[in-house]
Short mmCIF file of C-alpha atoms in Angstrom, two decimals:
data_model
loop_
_atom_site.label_atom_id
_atom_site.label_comp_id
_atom_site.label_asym_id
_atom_site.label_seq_id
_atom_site.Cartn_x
_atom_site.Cartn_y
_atom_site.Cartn_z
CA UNK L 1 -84.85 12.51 45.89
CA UNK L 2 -83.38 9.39 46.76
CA UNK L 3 -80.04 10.43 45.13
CA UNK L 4 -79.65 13.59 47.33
CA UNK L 5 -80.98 11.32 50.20
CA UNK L 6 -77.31 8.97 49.84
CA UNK L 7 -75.43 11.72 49.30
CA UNK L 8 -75.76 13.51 52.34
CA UNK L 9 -75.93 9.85 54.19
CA UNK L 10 -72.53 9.54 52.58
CA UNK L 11 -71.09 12.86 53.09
CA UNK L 12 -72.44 12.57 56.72
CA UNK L 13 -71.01 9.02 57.48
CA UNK L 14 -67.18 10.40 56.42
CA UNK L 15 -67.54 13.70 57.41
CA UNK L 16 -68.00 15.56 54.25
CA UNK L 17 -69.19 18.94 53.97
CA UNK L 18 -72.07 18.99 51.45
CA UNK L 19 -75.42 19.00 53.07
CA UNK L 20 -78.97 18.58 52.02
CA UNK L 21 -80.03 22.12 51.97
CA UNK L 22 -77.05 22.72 49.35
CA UNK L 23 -78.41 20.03 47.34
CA UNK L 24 -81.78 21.74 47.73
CA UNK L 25 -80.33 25.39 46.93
CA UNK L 26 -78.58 24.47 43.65
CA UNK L 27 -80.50 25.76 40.57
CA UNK L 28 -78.91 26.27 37.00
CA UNK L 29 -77.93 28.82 35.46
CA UNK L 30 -79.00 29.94 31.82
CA UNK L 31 -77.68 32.19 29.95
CA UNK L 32 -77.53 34.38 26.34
CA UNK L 33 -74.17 32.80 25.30
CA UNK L 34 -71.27 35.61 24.73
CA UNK L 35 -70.63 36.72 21.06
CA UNK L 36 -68.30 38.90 18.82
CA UNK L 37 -66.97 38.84 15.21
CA UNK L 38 -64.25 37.19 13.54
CA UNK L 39 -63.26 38.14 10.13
CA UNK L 40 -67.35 38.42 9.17
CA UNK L 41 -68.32 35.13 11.07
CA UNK L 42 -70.22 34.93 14.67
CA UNK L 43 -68.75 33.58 17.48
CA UNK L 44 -70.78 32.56 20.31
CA UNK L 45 -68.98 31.05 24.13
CA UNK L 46 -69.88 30.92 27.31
CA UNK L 47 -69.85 33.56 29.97
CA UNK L 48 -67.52 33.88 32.92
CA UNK L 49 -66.39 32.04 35.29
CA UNK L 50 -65.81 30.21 31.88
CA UNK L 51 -62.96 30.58 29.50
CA UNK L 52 -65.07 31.97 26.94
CA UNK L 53 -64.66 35.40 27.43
CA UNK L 54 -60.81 34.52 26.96
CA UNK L 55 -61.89 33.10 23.37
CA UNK L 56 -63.12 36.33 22.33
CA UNK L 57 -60.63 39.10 23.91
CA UNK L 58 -57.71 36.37 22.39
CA UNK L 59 -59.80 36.62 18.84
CA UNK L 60 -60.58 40.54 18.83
CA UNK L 61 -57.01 41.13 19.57
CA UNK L 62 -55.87 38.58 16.35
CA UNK L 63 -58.59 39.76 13.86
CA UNK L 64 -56.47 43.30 13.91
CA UNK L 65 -53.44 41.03 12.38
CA UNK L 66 -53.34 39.40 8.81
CA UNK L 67 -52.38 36.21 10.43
CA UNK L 68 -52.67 34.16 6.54
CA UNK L 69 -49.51 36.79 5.58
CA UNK L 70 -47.63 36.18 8.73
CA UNK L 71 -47.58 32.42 8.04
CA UNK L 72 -48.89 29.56 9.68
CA UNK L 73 -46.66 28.84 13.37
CA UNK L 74 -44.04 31.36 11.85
CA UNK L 75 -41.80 32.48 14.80
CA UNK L 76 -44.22 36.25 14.11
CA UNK L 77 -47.21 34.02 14.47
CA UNK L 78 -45.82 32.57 17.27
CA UNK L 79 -45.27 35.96 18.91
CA UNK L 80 -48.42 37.40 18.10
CA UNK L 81 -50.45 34.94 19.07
CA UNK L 82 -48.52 34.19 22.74
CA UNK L 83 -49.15 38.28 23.29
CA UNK L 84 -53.05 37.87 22.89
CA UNK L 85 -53.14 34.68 25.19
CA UNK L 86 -51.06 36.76 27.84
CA UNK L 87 -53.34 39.80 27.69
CA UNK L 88 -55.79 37.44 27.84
CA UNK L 89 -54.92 35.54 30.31
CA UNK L 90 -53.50 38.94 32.75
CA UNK L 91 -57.07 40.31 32.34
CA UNK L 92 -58.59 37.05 33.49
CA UNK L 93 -56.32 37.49 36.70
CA UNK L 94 -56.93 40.44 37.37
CA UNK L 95 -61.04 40.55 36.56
CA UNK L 96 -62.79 37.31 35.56
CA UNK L 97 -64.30 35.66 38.58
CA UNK L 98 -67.83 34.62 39.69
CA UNK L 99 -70.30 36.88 38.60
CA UNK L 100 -72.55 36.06 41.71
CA UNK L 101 -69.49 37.44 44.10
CA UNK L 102 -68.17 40.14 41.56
CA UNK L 103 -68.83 42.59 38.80
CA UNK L 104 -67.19 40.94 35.99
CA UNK L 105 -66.25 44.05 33.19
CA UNK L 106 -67.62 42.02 30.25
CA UNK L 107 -68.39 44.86 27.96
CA UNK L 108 -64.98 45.91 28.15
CA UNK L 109 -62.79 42.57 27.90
CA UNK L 110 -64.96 41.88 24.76
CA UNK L 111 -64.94 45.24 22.93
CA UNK L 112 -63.06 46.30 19.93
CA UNK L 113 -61.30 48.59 21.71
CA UNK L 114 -59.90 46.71 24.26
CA UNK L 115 -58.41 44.87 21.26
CA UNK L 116 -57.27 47.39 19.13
CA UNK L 117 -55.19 48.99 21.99
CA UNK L 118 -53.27 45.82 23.23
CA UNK L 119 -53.18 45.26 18.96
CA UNK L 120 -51.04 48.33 18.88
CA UNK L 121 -48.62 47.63 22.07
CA UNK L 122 -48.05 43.97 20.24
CA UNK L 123 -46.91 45.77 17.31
CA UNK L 124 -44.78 47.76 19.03
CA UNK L 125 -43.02 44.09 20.00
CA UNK L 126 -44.12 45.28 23.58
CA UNK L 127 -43.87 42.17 25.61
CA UNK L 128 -46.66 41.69 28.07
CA UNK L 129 -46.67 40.53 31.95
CA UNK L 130 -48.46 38.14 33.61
CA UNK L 131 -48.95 37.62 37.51
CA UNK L 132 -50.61 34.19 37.20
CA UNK L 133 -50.92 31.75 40.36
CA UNK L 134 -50.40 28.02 38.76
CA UNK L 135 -52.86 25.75 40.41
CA UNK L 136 -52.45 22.15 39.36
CA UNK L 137 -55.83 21.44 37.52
CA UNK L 138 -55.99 18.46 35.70
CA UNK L 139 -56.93 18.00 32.12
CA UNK L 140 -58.88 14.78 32.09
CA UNK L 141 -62.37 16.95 30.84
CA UNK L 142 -64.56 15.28 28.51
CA UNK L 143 -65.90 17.46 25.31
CA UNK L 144 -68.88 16.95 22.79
CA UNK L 145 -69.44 18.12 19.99
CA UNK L 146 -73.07 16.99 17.97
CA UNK L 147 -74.61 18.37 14.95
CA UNK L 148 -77.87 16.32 14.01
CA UNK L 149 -79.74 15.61 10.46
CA UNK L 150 -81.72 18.74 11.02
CA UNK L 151 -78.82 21.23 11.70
CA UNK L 152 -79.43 21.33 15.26
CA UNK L 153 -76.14 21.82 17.59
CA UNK L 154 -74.86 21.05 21.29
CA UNK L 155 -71.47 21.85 22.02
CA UNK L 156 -71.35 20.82 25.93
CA UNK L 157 -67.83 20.54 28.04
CA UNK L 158 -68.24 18.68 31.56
CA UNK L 159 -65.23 18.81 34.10
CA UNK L 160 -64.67 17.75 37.39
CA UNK L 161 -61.50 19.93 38.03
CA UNK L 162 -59.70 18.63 40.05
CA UNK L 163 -61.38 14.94 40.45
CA UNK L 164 -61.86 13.76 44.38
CA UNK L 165 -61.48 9.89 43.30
CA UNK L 166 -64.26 9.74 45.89
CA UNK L 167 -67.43 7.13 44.45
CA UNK L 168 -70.70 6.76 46.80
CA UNK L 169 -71.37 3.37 47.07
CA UNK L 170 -74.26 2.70 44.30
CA UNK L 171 -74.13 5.84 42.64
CA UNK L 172 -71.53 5.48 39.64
CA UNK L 173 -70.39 8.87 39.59
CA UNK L 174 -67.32 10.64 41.17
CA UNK L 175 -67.48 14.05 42.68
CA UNK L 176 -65.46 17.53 41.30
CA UNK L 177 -62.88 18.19 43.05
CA UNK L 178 -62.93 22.16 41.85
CA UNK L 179 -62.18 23.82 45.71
CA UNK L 180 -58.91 22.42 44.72
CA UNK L 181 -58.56 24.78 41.90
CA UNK L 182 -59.58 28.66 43.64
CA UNK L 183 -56.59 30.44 44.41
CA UNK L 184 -55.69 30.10 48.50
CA UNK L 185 -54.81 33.55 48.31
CA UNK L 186 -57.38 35.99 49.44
CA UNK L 187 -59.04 38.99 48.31
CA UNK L 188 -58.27 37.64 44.53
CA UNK L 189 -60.95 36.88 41.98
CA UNK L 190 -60.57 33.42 42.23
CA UNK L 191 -60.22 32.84 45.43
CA UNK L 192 -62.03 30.53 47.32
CA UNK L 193 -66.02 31.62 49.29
CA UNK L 194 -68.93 29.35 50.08
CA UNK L 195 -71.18 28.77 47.02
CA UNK L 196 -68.67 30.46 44.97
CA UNK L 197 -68.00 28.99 41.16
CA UNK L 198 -64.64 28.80 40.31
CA UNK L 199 -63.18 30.04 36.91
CA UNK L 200 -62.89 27.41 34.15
CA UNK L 201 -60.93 27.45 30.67
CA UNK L 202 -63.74 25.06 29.28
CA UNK L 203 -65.01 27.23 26.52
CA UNK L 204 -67.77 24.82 24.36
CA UNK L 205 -68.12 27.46 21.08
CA UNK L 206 -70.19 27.38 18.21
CA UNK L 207 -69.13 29.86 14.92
CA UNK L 208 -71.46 30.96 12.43
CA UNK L 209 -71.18 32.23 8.63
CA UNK L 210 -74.11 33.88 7.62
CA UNK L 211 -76.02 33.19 9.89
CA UNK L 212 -75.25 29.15 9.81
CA UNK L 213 -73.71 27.05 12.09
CA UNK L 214 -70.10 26.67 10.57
CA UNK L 215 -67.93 24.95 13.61
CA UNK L 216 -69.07 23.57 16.57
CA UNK L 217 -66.25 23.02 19.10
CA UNK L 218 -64.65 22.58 22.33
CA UNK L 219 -62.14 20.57 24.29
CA UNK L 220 -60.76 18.76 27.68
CA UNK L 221 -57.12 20.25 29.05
CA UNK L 222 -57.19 22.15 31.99
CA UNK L 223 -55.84 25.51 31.70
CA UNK L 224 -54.95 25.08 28.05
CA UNK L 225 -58.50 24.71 26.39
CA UNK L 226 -58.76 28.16 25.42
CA UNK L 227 -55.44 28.26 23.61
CA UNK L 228 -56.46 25.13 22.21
CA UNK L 229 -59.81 26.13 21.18
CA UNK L 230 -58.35 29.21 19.92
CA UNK L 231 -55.86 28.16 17.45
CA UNK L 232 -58.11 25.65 15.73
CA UNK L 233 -60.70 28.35 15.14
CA UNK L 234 -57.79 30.45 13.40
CA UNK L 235 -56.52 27.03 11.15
CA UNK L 236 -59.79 26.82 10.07
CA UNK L 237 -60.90 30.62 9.85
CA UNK L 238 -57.38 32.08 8.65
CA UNK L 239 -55.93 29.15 6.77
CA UNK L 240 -58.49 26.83 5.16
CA UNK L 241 -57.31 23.53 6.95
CA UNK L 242 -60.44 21.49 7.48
CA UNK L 243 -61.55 19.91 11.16
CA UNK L 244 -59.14 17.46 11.06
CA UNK L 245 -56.12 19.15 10.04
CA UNK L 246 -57.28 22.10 12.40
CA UNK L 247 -57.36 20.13 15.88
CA UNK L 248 -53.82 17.97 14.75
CA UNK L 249 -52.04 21.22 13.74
CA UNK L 250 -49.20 21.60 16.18
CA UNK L 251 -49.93 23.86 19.38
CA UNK L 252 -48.39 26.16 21.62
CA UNK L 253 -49.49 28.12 24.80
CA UNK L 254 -48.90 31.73 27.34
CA UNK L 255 -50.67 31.77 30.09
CA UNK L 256 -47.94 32.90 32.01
CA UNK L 257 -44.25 34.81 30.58
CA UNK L 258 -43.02 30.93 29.80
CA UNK L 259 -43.78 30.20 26.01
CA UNK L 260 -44.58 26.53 25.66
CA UNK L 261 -44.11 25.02 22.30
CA UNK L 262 -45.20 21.14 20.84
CA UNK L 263 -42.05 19.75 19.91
CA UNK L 264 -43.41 19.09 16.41
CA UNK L 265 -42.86 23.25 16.35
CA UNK L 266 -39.54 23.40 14.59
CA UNK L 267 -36.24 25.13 16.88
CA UNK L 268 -35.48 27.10 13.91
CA UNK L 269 -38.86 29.06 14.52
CA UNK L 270 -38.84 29.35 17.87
CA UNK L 271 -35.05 30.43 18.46
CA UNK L 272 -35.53 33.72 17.22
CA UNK L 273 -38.32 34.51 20.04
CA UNK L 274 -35.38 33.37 22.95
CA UNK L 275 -33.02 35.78 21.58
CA UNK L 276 -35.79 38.65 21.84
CA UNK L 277 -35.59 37.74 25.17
CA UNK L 278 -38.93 35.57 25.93
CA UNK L 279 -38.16 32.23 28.04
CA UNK L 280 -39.51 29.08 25.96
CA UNK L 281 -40.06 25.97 27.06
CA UNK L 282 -40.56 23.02 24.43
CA UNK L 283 -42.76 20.22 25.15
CA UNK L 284 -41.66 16.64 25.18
CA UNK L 285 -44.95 15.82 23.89
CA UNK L 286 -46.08 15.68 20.10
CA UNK L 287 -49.92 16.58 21.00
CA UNK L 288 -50.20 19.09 23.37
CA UNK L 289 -52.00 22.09 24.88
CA UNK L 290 -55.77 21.14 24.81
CA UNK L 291 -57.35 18.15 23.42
CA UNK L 292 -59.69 19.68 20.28
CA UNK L 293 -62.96 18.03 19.63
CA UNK L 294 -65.07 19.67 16.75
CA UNK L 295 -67.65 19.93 14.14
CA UNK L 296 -67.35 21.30 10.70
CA UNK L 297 -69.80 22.03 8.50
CA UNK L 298 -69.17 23.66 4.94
CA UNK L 299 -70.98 23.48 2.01
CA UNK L 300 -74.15 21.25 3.73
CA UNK L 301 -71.10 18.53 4.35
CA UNK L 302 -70.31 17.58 8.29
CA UNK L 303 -66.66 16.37 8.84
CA UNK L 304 -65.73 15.61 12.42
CA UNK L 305 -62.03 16.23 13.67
CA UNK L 306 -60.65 14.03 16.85
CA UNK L 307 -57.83 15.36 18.34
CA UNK L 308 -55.14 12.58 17.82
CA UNK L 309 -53.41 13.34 21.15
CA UNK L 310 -56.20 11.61 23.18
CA UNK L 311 -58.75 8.66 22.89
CA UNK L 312 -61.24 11.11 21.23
CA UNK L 313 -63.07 10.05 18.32
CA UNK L 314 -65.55 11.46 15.33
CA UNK L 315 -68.25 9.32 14.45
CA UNK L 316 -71.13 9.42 11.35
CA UNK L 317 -74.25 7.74 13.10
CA UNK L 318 -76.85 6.96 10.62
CA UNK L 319 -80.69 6.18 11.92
CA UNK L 320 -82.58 4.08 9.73
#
């Protein structure tokens, strides 16, 4: 169409590399959405090269741990949690790509199993490794969440990874810049091949109680919106704090052997995991670690939670 048609005049005229016949080849993608169990409620995410699959190792790994006894962001919490984000994130490494350009071991990441055994090492106090190349992705994602008068949900995330800052004249849009976020190591899942998808963290996530939708969820932060995503499923799930109170909770992150910690965490929590010999970095940043968007709906009632951190915002729109 006459879209593609100044695209490839533009890419042409400044010596970019997409041509027509990519245009022409792209087709979508649909998919069943990925699913497990949480404490009796459905969870369903996106598959790889999304962070979805994340969501659900991270949350089989926790539902093996009475997190409401541990305490809410108690230094045990704290540890617990980190540990599931680093398996997580080590198996992502190591075997979360692509699907089109690898055989991605879904069954196994997601299975009780899998969970149960990394469950015990974390008891243990084992402290996990992860090998993770730090690309520098940027968080400036867009989520939405939308529940309508009939019950019907969207939870969509859109990215541009790494944004070019490049505009065709006319067109009003600006293109990804996601080659900037494969690994330029080779012979790794994520690194770079023509028509290759790179892995993204976005993980847009509905969660159902019998059978109803019960949250409807996502958010924009780079690396971080599975952690992010994560721990307001578990305020909500394991501690009763509605939407609101769920995406402002303070946050913290592993995706590598640092700890990073919201400085509204307090020191007397988090000293206790640097003399058990993890490094921990604290945040200068009250809001960090994701941006959380989401939908709750209990009892028939929809509250909307805006994570305070950014310019997000829940709105009631009424159609007469």
């Amino acid at each position: 169409g006459e879209i593609a048609e100044e695209i490839v005049a533009d890419m042409k005229a400044n010596d970019g590399l997409l041509s027509a016949e990519d245009l022409a080849s792209y087709r979508t993608t649909r998919n069943q959405p990925l699913a497990t169990s949480y404490r009796g409620m459905d969870v369903t995410t996106n598959h790889p090269p999304g962070g979805g699959i994340m969501l659900i190792e991270m949350l089989n790994i926790l539902e093996q741990f009475d997190l409401a006894a541990i305490g809410h962001n108690e230094t045990e919490y704290l540890r617990i949690v980190c540990e599931a984000m680093k398996a997580a994130t080590a198996d992502k490494e190591a075997f979360v790509g692509d699907p089109d350009f690898m055989e991605v071991p879904v069954e196994r990441l997601t299975s009780k199993s899998l969970a149960a055994d990394y469950a015990e090492r974390i008891r243990t106090g084992e402290q996990l490794t992860v090998e993770r190349f730090n690309a520098d992705e940027h968080p400036d994602t867009t989520h939405v969440a939308v529940v309508d008068a009939d019950g019907n949900c969207v939870t969509m995330t859109h990215s541009l990874g790494m944004p070019s800052g490049v505009v065709t004249d006319g067109l009003g849009f600006m293109y990804n810049g996601c080659m900037g976020v494969f690994d330029p190591r080779p012979g790794r899942t994520g690194s770079i091949a023509p028509g290759k998808s790179r892995f993204s963290s976005l993980c847009p996530t509905i969660v159902f109680d019998a059978g109803n939708p019960r949250i409807v969820i996502g958010a924009p932060g780079g690396t971080q919106i599975a952690m992010g995503v994560l721990q307001s499923i578990l305020n909500i799930v394991d501690f009763g704090m509605p939407i609101v109170e769920a995406v402002s909770a303070p946050r913290f992150s592993a995706t590598s052997n640092l700890i990073d910690i919201s400085n509204r965490i307090p020191e007397y929590t988090v000293e206790p995991l640097r003399e058990a010999g993890y490094r921990v970095v604290r945040s200068p940043q009250s809001f960090e670690f994701a941006r959380v968007h989401g939908i709750e709906i209990r009892d028939g009632v929809l509250a909307g939670g805006a994570d305070p951190g950014s310019d997000g915002v829940a709105l009631g729109v009424k159609i007469r």
